[in-house]
């Protein structure tokens, strides 16, 4: 299957007054056409920065330092800003955690949606654009879209606004959507709806999806591949079945074990000791070693490199237990 | 993020951070230095003035209206000239700075205290009390401050205490409004709810919890308002109201010297004016930088 | 087992006052209704000593409002609260917690680790301020007292002289817990206390809660939207929707035999670590606005099983099996 996105050894660093922050430090992964990939990590892991790097929204004091991002075999890193602008919203779209980061509160929904279409297709007629907007809104589950389109963002509830953002992302039938915590701020029942709709949409339109989240459970149901990030690096990636049911990296194992449903009711939960280190003061060696149960001497001095276990499984650890043996 | 600072370093951390943010603007740093110089001049005026311009035994009408850098018969040099009564302009300006700054700062401090008390209590108690206070604030702020000050001084007469009172009455509303806005933001934060949960009592919550967190906004308003107070007082003195001739501020000097402008003795009015200008501008520039520093939206 | 807390028909209304213009128009015959939000509507339940009661629901269900009323920082509109059989509700606006007997026995732990600590207070003062104010300890015992409490929540004594911004989210929640423990409470309301924390830190804080409950004999009202956590930590569960309780039962019972359609939908919609490609059958519709709740049963517009009766009549809150209550017409 065609590879839509290929990231190789990406490094995005922030040169702040307080020091150098290696927000993304050498990550590599691929997304195929129509695939849903989950990028999972806690705060400070660099997952959101990865999304911003792909779509080209990294501002000073941050900068992509090295590596490559290939979108349908076209390198994005040195692309001109005109080229990036023609790709964004068109072939490559992004959905943010807060719908109000996408929606302009003083413009009506139809104005904003038609603007998105016309930015990439100057010849389209107003009626045609309107029709496409209406159809896309219907696609994301908004009833009576023709009337609702005339409303302003504040007249929608949170879940509706997020659906509108998804619709805007889908307007030009992009090849890849990057979704940065799209359901984190939504209620449980609305979250369920939105996850379901995104799943259906991707099936129907063949759009690939990079779902960035801190919640493994959310991507467990819909992703086919998961990348787990910690302190700027991908520590483990593989098929969703491998990662959730047969994790091998101590951090992934710790994360999964500490979910309440994996523990006996009322008993203390399995916990990962310690805290996520400050990105300004990362330990020497593996960033996870001071919280890890499997640390050996090597972990304290050297940073682990990625080792390929099979076609899709990659793990970054010196001392993982290979449970397949 | 665990810092390894110990207790004694905490203050240093704050100061260091303050200075590194403040010094991002070279203009603000220069203004601050000028301001410090002005304050020192005002404090040490008697020690550094070439002469005491209000010692009637030393002032001689023979020295009147000498231009800058002129010498009198005794060989004393007057760097900025003399005024109509023979007083050394430089010394008069130093003493005038003292009065201007003193009146400006004192009125700002009293207005700050009064305005903060009303503003924070209005935000905390809400309801009819808040509406009442804020309507008074609104009415007061819709009057031009000069007009209000003039009316008050015309009613109560001249004098340094009455001037300060007039300035306080004119200014407290700015502080009240700022304090209320800042207090409303803090009031909705959970640490205030926690303090209520711990039954700490309204007074303690308002003044030990909410007030310290409103200080940044109040300091900004205080700085900018001090400049405003100084210029207000100068206007009043220029117009002949406000301070008496025995305690001349820069405004009064400008006013008194104005009559000599027609005869070409510009220095009697202009130099105090320049001194006033430098004072007000440097306070404003420092206040601007403070405001930018404390504006969270400008932070990256 | 005694009931430590009794919540009796508690309601909380938020009224948006009519402005002057509308008042004038009203005088001329037009009628502008006051907008009333029934944030909490006739809620009743009991909490036994030593129990963990989980309150679960989505936005607009009123669980945070309920928590704040129980903690004594929000006055009730109607109803009664009894603590150890002593009436303690009916605060005046602005004069909360004047009943000194239970002042400090009920404490609260808040959601946002960043705004729940005064940024200008040192940790030692944050924790010792209330005990000193209420004369529970003397000023000279401050240091030892705070050391002891910090120990209980798993923080070192070097935390004492630092400021909140020097700590991570998880550590700040521990400080918030220490502050609550400093006044020796019996009952703690946890309002989404772990929602803002990273997943790996949530487990630590949950374990701390469980340990403290055991060591100090505490009772919890645990408010959360995270059903997985509630399932793990709660003995009994109260499910709220739009200000009303729709179902109450023991934790085991409610997760194995949910009765109310909303509870069923809620449990079904929660993402789990089940990798078999789940076909989500989400519940339709939006959460209605609390200003204009639906008629009859609030849930009927979204309910798969709604009947005509559901549109017109409010369901009664009945016992459907021992200690299992539910408000649904399907039960009659």
mmCIF file of N, CA and C in Angstrom, chain A residues 42-43 157 160 163 187-189 191-193 195-196 199 214 216-218 220-223 240-241 244-245 256 258-260 262-275 291, chain C residues 58-59 168 171 198-201 203-204 206-207 210 225 228-235 251-252 262 265-266 269-275 277-280 282-287 302:
data_model
loop_
_atom_site.group_PDB
_atom_site.id
_atom_site.type_symbol
_atom_site.label_atom_id
_atom_site.label_comp_id
_atom_site.label_asym_id
_atom_site.label_seq_id
_atom_site.Cartn_x
_atom_site.Cartn_y
_atom_site.Cartn_z
ATOM 1 N N UNK A 42 2.585 11.082 27.182
ATOM 2 C CA UNK A 42 2.097 11.976 28.235
ATOM 3 C C UNK A 42 2.573 13.394 27.960
ATOM 4 N N UNK A 43 2.325 14.297 28.906
ATOM 5 C CA UNK A 43 2.716 15.676 28.646
ATOM 6 C C UNK A 43 4.237 15.761 28.608
ATOM 7 N N UNK A 157 -22.539 23.525 20.687
ATOM 8 C CA UNK A 157 -21.922 22.953 21.880
ATOM 9 C C UNK A 157 -20.516 22.480 21.513
ATOM 10 N N UNK A 160 -20.317 19.630 18.981
ATOM 11 C CA UNK A 160 -20.683 20.095 17.641
ATOM 12 C C UNK A 160 -19.548 20.879 17.017
ATOM 13 N N UNK A 163 -16.997 18.696 15.728
ATOM 14 C CA UNK A 163 -17.441 18.067 14.479
ATOM 15 C C UNK A 163 -17.276 19.022 13.313
ATOM 16 N N UNK A 187 -17.095 15.319 26.403
ATOM 17 C CA UNK A 187 -17.713 14.359 27.315
ATOM 18 C C UNK A 187 -17.617 12.943 26.763
ATOM 19 N N UNK A 188 -17.743 12.001 27.675
ATOM 20 C CA UNK A 188 -17.569 10.594 27.302
ATOM 21 C C UNK A 188 -18.507 10.167 26.186
ATOM 22 N N UNK A 189 -19.799 10.520 26.308
ATOM 23 C CA UNK A 189 -20.733 10.046 25.280
ATOM 24 C C UNK A 189 -20.501 10.756 23.948
ATOM 25 N N UNK A 191 -17.558 11.875 23.047
ATOM 26 C CA UNK A 191 -16.288 11.334 22.576
ATOM 27 C C UNK A 191 -16.542 10.065 21.783
ATOM 28 N N UNK A 192 -17.420 9.239 22.330
ATOM 29 C CA UNK A 192 -17.756 8.001 21.633
ATOM 30 C C UNK A 192 -18.279 8.275 20.241
ATOM 31 N N UNK A 193 -19.155 9.279 20.133
ATOM 32 C CA UNK A 193 -19.711 9.618 18.822
ATOM 33 C C UNK A 193 -18.610 10.065 17.864
ATOM 34 N N UNK A 195 -15.367 9.574 17.918
ATOM 35 C CA UNK A 195 -14.445 8.493 17.544
ATOM 36 C C UNK A 195 -15.094 7.636 16.456
ATOM 37 N N UNK A 196 -16.359 7.319 16.685
ATOM 38 C CA UNK A 196 -17.073 6.500 15.714
ATOM 39 C C UNK A 196 -17.131 7.174 14.354
ATOM 40 N N UNK A 199 -13.843 7.209 12.553
ATOM 41 C CA UNK A 199 -13.544 5.872 12.049
ATOM 42 C C UNK A 199 -14.278 5.617 10.729
ATOM 43 N N UNK A 214 -3.074 11.128 24.762
ATOM 44 C CA UNK A 214 -2.398 10.552 25.927
ATOM 45 C C UNK A 214 -3.145 9.299 26.377
ATOM 46 N N UNK A 216 -4.374 5.731 25.748
ATOM 47 C CA UNK A 216 -4.208 4.513 24.953
ATOM 48 C C UNK A 216 -5.542 3.902 24.570
ATOM 49 N N UNK A 217 -6.500 4.001 25.511
ATOM 50 C CA UNK A 217 -7.774 3.325 25.266
ATOM 51 C C UNK A 217 -8.474 3.895 24.042
ATOM 52 N N UNK A 218 -8.326 5.205 23.829
ATOM 53 C CA UNK A 218 -9.036 5.829 22.704
ATOM 54 C C UNK A 218 -8.554 5.269 21.372
ATOM 55 N N UNK A 220 -6.928 2.421 21.015
ATOM 56 C CA UNK A 220 -6.906 0.958 20.976
ATOM 57 C C UNK A 220 -8.003 0.422 20.074
ATOM 58 N N UNK A 221 -9.145 1.116 20.074
ATOM 59 C CA UNK A 221 -10.271 0.617 19.290
ATOM 60 C C UNK A 221 -10.189 0.913 17.812
ATOM 61 N N UNK A 222 -9.506 1.982 17.426
ATOM 62 C CA UNK A 222 -9.589 2.334 16.004
ATOM 63 C C UNK A 222 -8.268 2.324 15.250
ATOM 64 N N UNK A 223 -7.140 2.401 15.972
ATOM 65 C CA UNK A 223 -5.884 2.487 15.230
ATOM 66 C C UNK A 223 -5.434 1.105 14.784
ATOM 67 N N UNK A 240 -1.355 -2.432 16.719
ATOM 68 C CA UNK A 240 -2.082 -2.153 17.947
ATOM 69 C C UNK A 240 -2.200 -3.402 18.813
ATOM 70 N N UNK A 241 -2.328 -4.542 18.185
ATOM 71 C CA UNK A 241 -2.412 -5.790 18.937
ATOM 72 C C UNK A 241 -1.109 -6.053 19.688
ATOM 73 N N UNK A 244 -0.680 -3.286 22.670
ATOM 74 C CA UNK A 244 -1.599 -3.363 23.802
ATOM 75 C C UNK A 244 -1.541 -4.724 24.479
ATOM 76 N N UNK A 245 -1.480 -5.778 23.698
ATOM 77 C CA UNK A 245 -1.541 -7.111 24.308
ATOM 78 C C UNK A 245 -0.177 -7.728 24.569
ATOM 79 N N UNK A 256 0.296 0.468 30.526
ATOM 80 C CA UNK A 256 -0.872 -0.400 30.377
ATOM 81 C C UNK A 256 -1.258 -1.008 31.717
ATOM 82 N N UNK A 258 -0.959 0.269 34.581
ATOM 83 C CA UNK A 258 -1.497 1.203 35.571
ATOM 84 C C UNK A 258 -2.919 1.638 35.251
ATOM 85 N N UNK A 259 -3.480 1.198 34.127
ATOM 86 C CA UNK A 259 -4.876 1.512 33.821
ATOM 87 C C UNK A 259 -5.761 0.748 34.805
ATOM 88 N N UNK A 260 -6.732 1.437 35.421
ATOM 89 C CA UNK A 260 -7.534 0.762 36.453
ATOM 90 C C UNK A 260 -8.167 -0.554 36.008
ATOM 91 N N UNK A 262 -7.063 -2.807 34.343
ATOM 92 C CA UNK A 262 -6.111 -3.914 34.312
ATOM 93 C C UNK A 262 -5.735 -4.376 35.711
ATOM 94 N N UNK A 263 -6.327 -3.741 36.727
ATOM 95 C CA UNK A 263 -5.971 -4.061 38.102
ATOM 96 C C UNK A 263 -7.169 -4.612 38.833
ATOM 97 N N UNK A 264 -6.883 -5.315 39.934
ATOM 98 C CA UNK A 264 -7.978 -5.856 40.723
ATOM 99 C C UNK A 264 -8.636 -4.720 41.493
ATOM 100 N N UNK A 265 -9.939 -4.749 41.516
ATOM 101 C CA UNK A 265 -10.699 -3.662 42.122
ATOM 102 C C UNK A 265 -10.322 -3.459 43.580
ATOM 103 N N UNK A 266 -10.066 -2.218 43.959
ATOM 104 C CA UNK A 266 -9.777 -1.909 45.345
ATOM 105 C C UNK A 266 -8.322 -2.084 45.727
ATOM 106 N N UNK A 267 -7.580 -2.843 44.934
ATOM 107 C CA UNK A 267 -6.165 -3.024 45.241
ATOM 108 C C UNK A 267 -5.393 -1.821 44.736
ATOM 109 N N UNK A 268 -4.238 -1.519 45.359
ATOM 110 C CA UNK A 268 -3.429 -0.421 44.826
ATOM 111 C C UNK A 268 -3.097 -0.689 43.358
ATOM 112 N N UNK A 269 -3.172 0.345 42.552
ATOM 113 C CA UNK A 269 -2.875 0.208 41.133
ATOM 114 C C UNK A 269 -1.380 0.018 40.940
ATOM 115 N N UNK A 270 -1.035 -0.698 39.897
ATOM 116 C CA UNK A 270 0.374 -0.745 39.530
ATOM 117 C C UNK A 270 0.790 0.662 39.114
ATOM 118 N N UNK A 271 1.859 1.177 39.638
ATOM 119 C CA UNK A 271 2.245 2.526 39.261
ATOM 120 C C UNK A 271 3.690 2.594 38.784
ATOM 121 N N UNK A 272 3.939 3.547 37.912
ATOM 122 C CA UNK A 272 5.309 3.823 37.486
ATOM 123 C C UNK A 272 5.873 4.813 38.494
ATOM 124 N N UNK A 273 6.965 4.462 39.144
ATOM 125 C CA UNK A 273 7.534 5.342 40.161
ATOM 126 C C UNK A 273 8.123 6.588 39.538
ATOM 127 N N UNK A 274 8.270 7.647 40.348
ATOM 128 C CA UNK A 274 8.953 8.831 39.864
ATOM 129 C C UNK A 274 8.081 9.690 38.979
ATOM 130 N N UNK A 275 8.703 10.684 38.375
ATOM 131 C CA UNK A 275 7.964 11.614 37.522
ATOM 132 C C UNK A 275 8.624 11.744 36.167
ATOM 133 N N UNK A 291 13.117 5.564 36.278
ATOM 134 C CA UNK A 291 11.779 5.119 36.690
ATOM 135 C C UNK A 291 11.560 3.661 36.307
ATOM 136 N N UNK C 58 -21.639 13.549 33.061
ATOM 137 C CA UNK C 58 -20.959 14.391 32.083
ATOM 138 C C UNK C 58 -21.183 15.865 32.386
ATOM 139 N N UNK C 59 -20.738 16.732 31.479
ATOM 140 C CA UNK C 59 -20.844 18.160 31.789
ATOM 141 C C UNK C 59 -22.317 18.549 31.874
ATOM 142 N N UNK C 168 5.691 19.776 39.964
ATOM 143 C CA UNK C 168 4.908 19.256 38.848
ATOM 144 C C UNK C 168 3.445 19.121 39.272
ATOM 145 N N UNK C 171 2.786 16.499 41.980
ATOM 146 C CA UNK C 171 3.261 16.937 43.295
ATOM 147 C C UNK C 171 2.347 17.994 43.886
ATOM 148 N N UNK C 198 -1.175 13.472 34.334
ATOM 149 C CA UNK C 198 -0.755 12.461 33.376
ATOM 150 C C UNK C 198 -1.179 11.075 33.847
ATOM 151 N N UNK C 199 -1.365 10.209 32.889
ATOM 152 C CA UNK C 199 -1.854 8.863 33.188
ATOM 153 C C UNK C 199 -0.974 8.142 34.203
ATOM 154 N N UNK C 200 0.357 8.257 34.041
ATOM 155 C CA UNK C 200 1.234 7.508 34.947
ATOM 156 C C UNK C 200 1.223 8.118 36.335
ATOM 157 N N UNK C 201 0.875 9.377 36.456
ATOM 158 C CA UNK C 201 0.812 10.021 37.768
ATOM 159 C C UNK C 201 -0.542 9.748 38.417
ATOM 160 N N UNK C 203 -2.180 7.049 38.564
ATOM 161 C CA UNK C 203 -2.121 5.820 39.353
ATOM 162 C C UNK C 203 -1.498 6.092 40.712
ATOM 163 N N UNK C 204 -0.443 6.914 40.738
ATOM 164 C CA UNK C 204 0.213 7.237 42.012
ATOM 165 C C UNK C 204 -0.750 7.929 42.966
ATOM 166 N N UNK C 206 -4.063 7.993 42.885
ATOM 167 C CA UNK C 206 -5.153 7.098 43.297
ATOM 168 C C UNK C 206 -4.683 6.193 44.423
ATOM 169 N N UNK C 207 -3.479 5.663 44.289
ATOM 170 C CA UNK C 207 -2.950 4.812 45.344
ATOM 171 C C UNK C 207 -2.794 5.566 46.645
ATOM 172 N N UNK C 210 -6.141 5.753 48.301
ATOM 173 C CA UNK C 210 -6.526 4.489 48.931
ATOM 174 C C UNK C 210 -5.767 4.288 50.239
ATOM 175 N N UNK C 225 -15.413 12.048 35.875
ATOM 176 C CA UNK C 225 -16.081 11.624 34.644
ATOM 177 C C UNK C 225 -15.433 10.336 34.130
ATOM 178 N N UNK C 228 -13.521 4.392 34.464
ATOM 179 C CA UNK C 228 -12.554 3.368 34.827
ATOM 180 C C UNK C 228 -12.038 3.571 36.241
ATOM 181 N N UNK C 229 -11.756 4.819 36.578
ATOM 182 C CA UNK C 229 -11.236 5.116 37.917
ATOM 183 C C UNK C 229 -12.315 4.874 38.958
ATOM 184 N N UNK C 230 -13.531 5.310 38.663
ATOM 185 C CA UNK C 230 -14.651 5.123 39.601
ATOM 186 C C UNK C 230 -14.869 3.640 39.859
ATOM 187 N N UNK C 231 -14.799 2.881 38.796
ATOM 188 C CA UNK C 231 -15.024 1.444 38.945
ATOM 189 C C UNK C 231 -13.993 0.835 39.894
ATOM 190 N N UNK C 232 -12.770 1.380 39.838
ATOM 191 C CA UNK C 232 -11.713 0.801 40.646
ATOM 192 C C UNK C 232 -11.811 1.205 42.107
ATOM 193 N N UNK C 233 -12.172 2.460 42.341
ATOM 194 C CA UNK C 233 -11.976 3.001 43.680
ATOM 195 C C UNK C 233 -13.268 3.115 44.484
ATOM 196 N N UNK C 234 -14.425 3.159 43.818
ATOM 197 C CA UNK C 234 -15.662 3.450 44.550
ATOM 198 C C UNK C 234 -16.318 2.194 45.095
ATOM 199 N N UNK C 235 -16.954 2.364 46.282
ATOM 200 C CA UNK C 235 -17.769 1.272 46.823
ATOM 201 C C UNK C 235 -19.182 1.366 46.276
ATOM 202 N N UNK C 251 -20.851 -0.528 43.566
ATOM 203 C CA UNK C 251 -19.992 -0.508 42.394
ATOM 204 C C UNK C 251 -20.117 -1.801 41.592
ATOM 205 N N UNK C 252 -20.041 -2.920 42.291
ATOM 206 C CA UNK C 252 -20.152 -4.204 41.595
ATOM 207 C C UNK C 252 -21.457 -4.307 40.835
ATOM 208 N N UNK C 262 -29.249 5.485 30.531
ATOM 209 C CA UNK C 262 -28.110 6.392 30.444
ATOM 210 C C UNK C 262 -26.861 5.713 30.995
ATOM 211 N N UNK C 265 -25.586 3.373 28.464
ATOM 212 C CA UNK C 265 -24.927 4.044 27.346
ATOM 213 C C UNK C 265 -23.565 4.572 27.756
ATOM 214 N N UNK C 266 -23.506 5.089 28.976
ATOM 215 C CA UNK C 266 -22.248 5.637 29.489
ATOM 216 C C UNK C 266 -21.177 4.551 29.567
ATOM 217 N N UNK C 269 -20.013 3.398 26.120
ATOM 218 C CA UNK C 269 -19.284 4.353 25.299
ATOM 219 C C UNK C 269 -17.857 4.594 25.748
ATOM 220 N N UNK C 270 -17.456 4.000 26.877
ATOM 221 C CA UNK C 270 -16.115 4.282 27.388
ATOM 222 C C UNK C 270 -15.073 3.500 26.594
ATOM 223 N N UNK C 271 -14.079 4.146 26.068
ATOM 224 C CA UNK C 271 -13.035 3.409 25.340
ATOM 225 C C UNK C 271 -12.262 2.492 26.293
ATOM 226 N N UNK C 272 -12.008 1.295 25.883
ATOM 227 C CA UNK C 272 -11.231 0.374 26.708
ATOM 228 C C UNK C 272 -10.047 -0.127 25.924
ATOM 229 N N UNK C 273 -9.195 -0.862 26.623
ATOM 230 C CA UNK C 273 -8.018 -1.398 25.971
ATOM 231 C C UNK C 273 -8.332 -2.670 25.200
ATOM 232 N N UNK C 274 -9.505 -2.700 24.647
ATOM 233 C CA UNK C 274 -9.899 -3.895 23.911
ATOM 234 C C UNK C 274 -9.561 -3.668 22.450
ATOM 235 N N UNK C 275 -8.651 -4.454 21.921
ATOM 236 C CA UNK C 275 -8.176 -4.156 20.583
ATOM 237 C C UNK C 275 -9.012 -4.751 19.475
ATOM 238 N N UNK C 277 -11.416 -4.720 16.937
ATOM 239 C CA UNK C 277 -11.959 -3.502 16.343
ATOM 240 C C UNK C 277 -13.410 -3.303 16.782
ATOM 241 N N UNK C 278 -13.535 -2.338 17.710
ATOM 242 C CA UNK C 278 -14.852 -2.122 18.287
ATOM 243 C C UNK C 278 -15.705 -1.338 17.306
ATOM 244 N N UNK C 279 -16.922 -1.784 17.084
ATOM 245 C CA UNK C 279 -17.860 -0.956 16.348
ATOM 246 C C UNK C 279 -18.610 -0.141 17.394
ATOM 247 N N UNK C 280 -18.304 1.134 17.433
ATOM 248 C CA UNK C 280 -18.968 1.986 18.403
ATOM 249 C C UNK C 280 -20.425 2.147 18.026
ATOM 250 N N UNK C 282 -22.630 4.593 19.284
ATOM 251 C CA UNK C 282 -22.709 5.682 20.247
ATOM 252 C C UNK C 282 -24.143 6.104 20.497
ATOM 253 N N UNK C 283 -24.303 6.741 21.615
ATOM 254 C CA UNK C 283 -25.609 7.252 21.977
ATOM 255 C C UNK C 283 -25.865 8.521 21.176
ATOM 256 N N UNK C 284 -27.054 8.678 20.672
ATOM 257 C CA UNK C 284 -27.270 9.800 19.761
ATOM 258 C C UNK C 284 -27.580 11.080 20.523
ATOM 259 N N UNK C 285 -27.460 12.186 19.837
ATOM 260 C CA UNK C 285 -27.893 13.460 20.401
ATOM 261 C C UNK C 285 -26.863 14.118 21.300
ATOM 262 N N UNK C 286 -27.188 15.351 21.658
ATOM 263 C CA UNK C 286 -26.314 16.150 22.507
ATOM 264 C C UNK C 286 -26.878 16.197 23.914
ATOM 265 N N UNK C 287 -26.028 16.567 24.856
ATOM 266 C CA UNK C 287 -26.514 16.806 26.216
ATOM 267 C C UNK C 287 -27.343 18.088 26.172
ATOM 268 N N UNK C 302 -32.669 11.093 23.967
ATOM 269 C CA UNK C 302 -31.505 10.335 23.517
ATOM 270 C C UNK C 302 -31.656 8.839 23.808
#
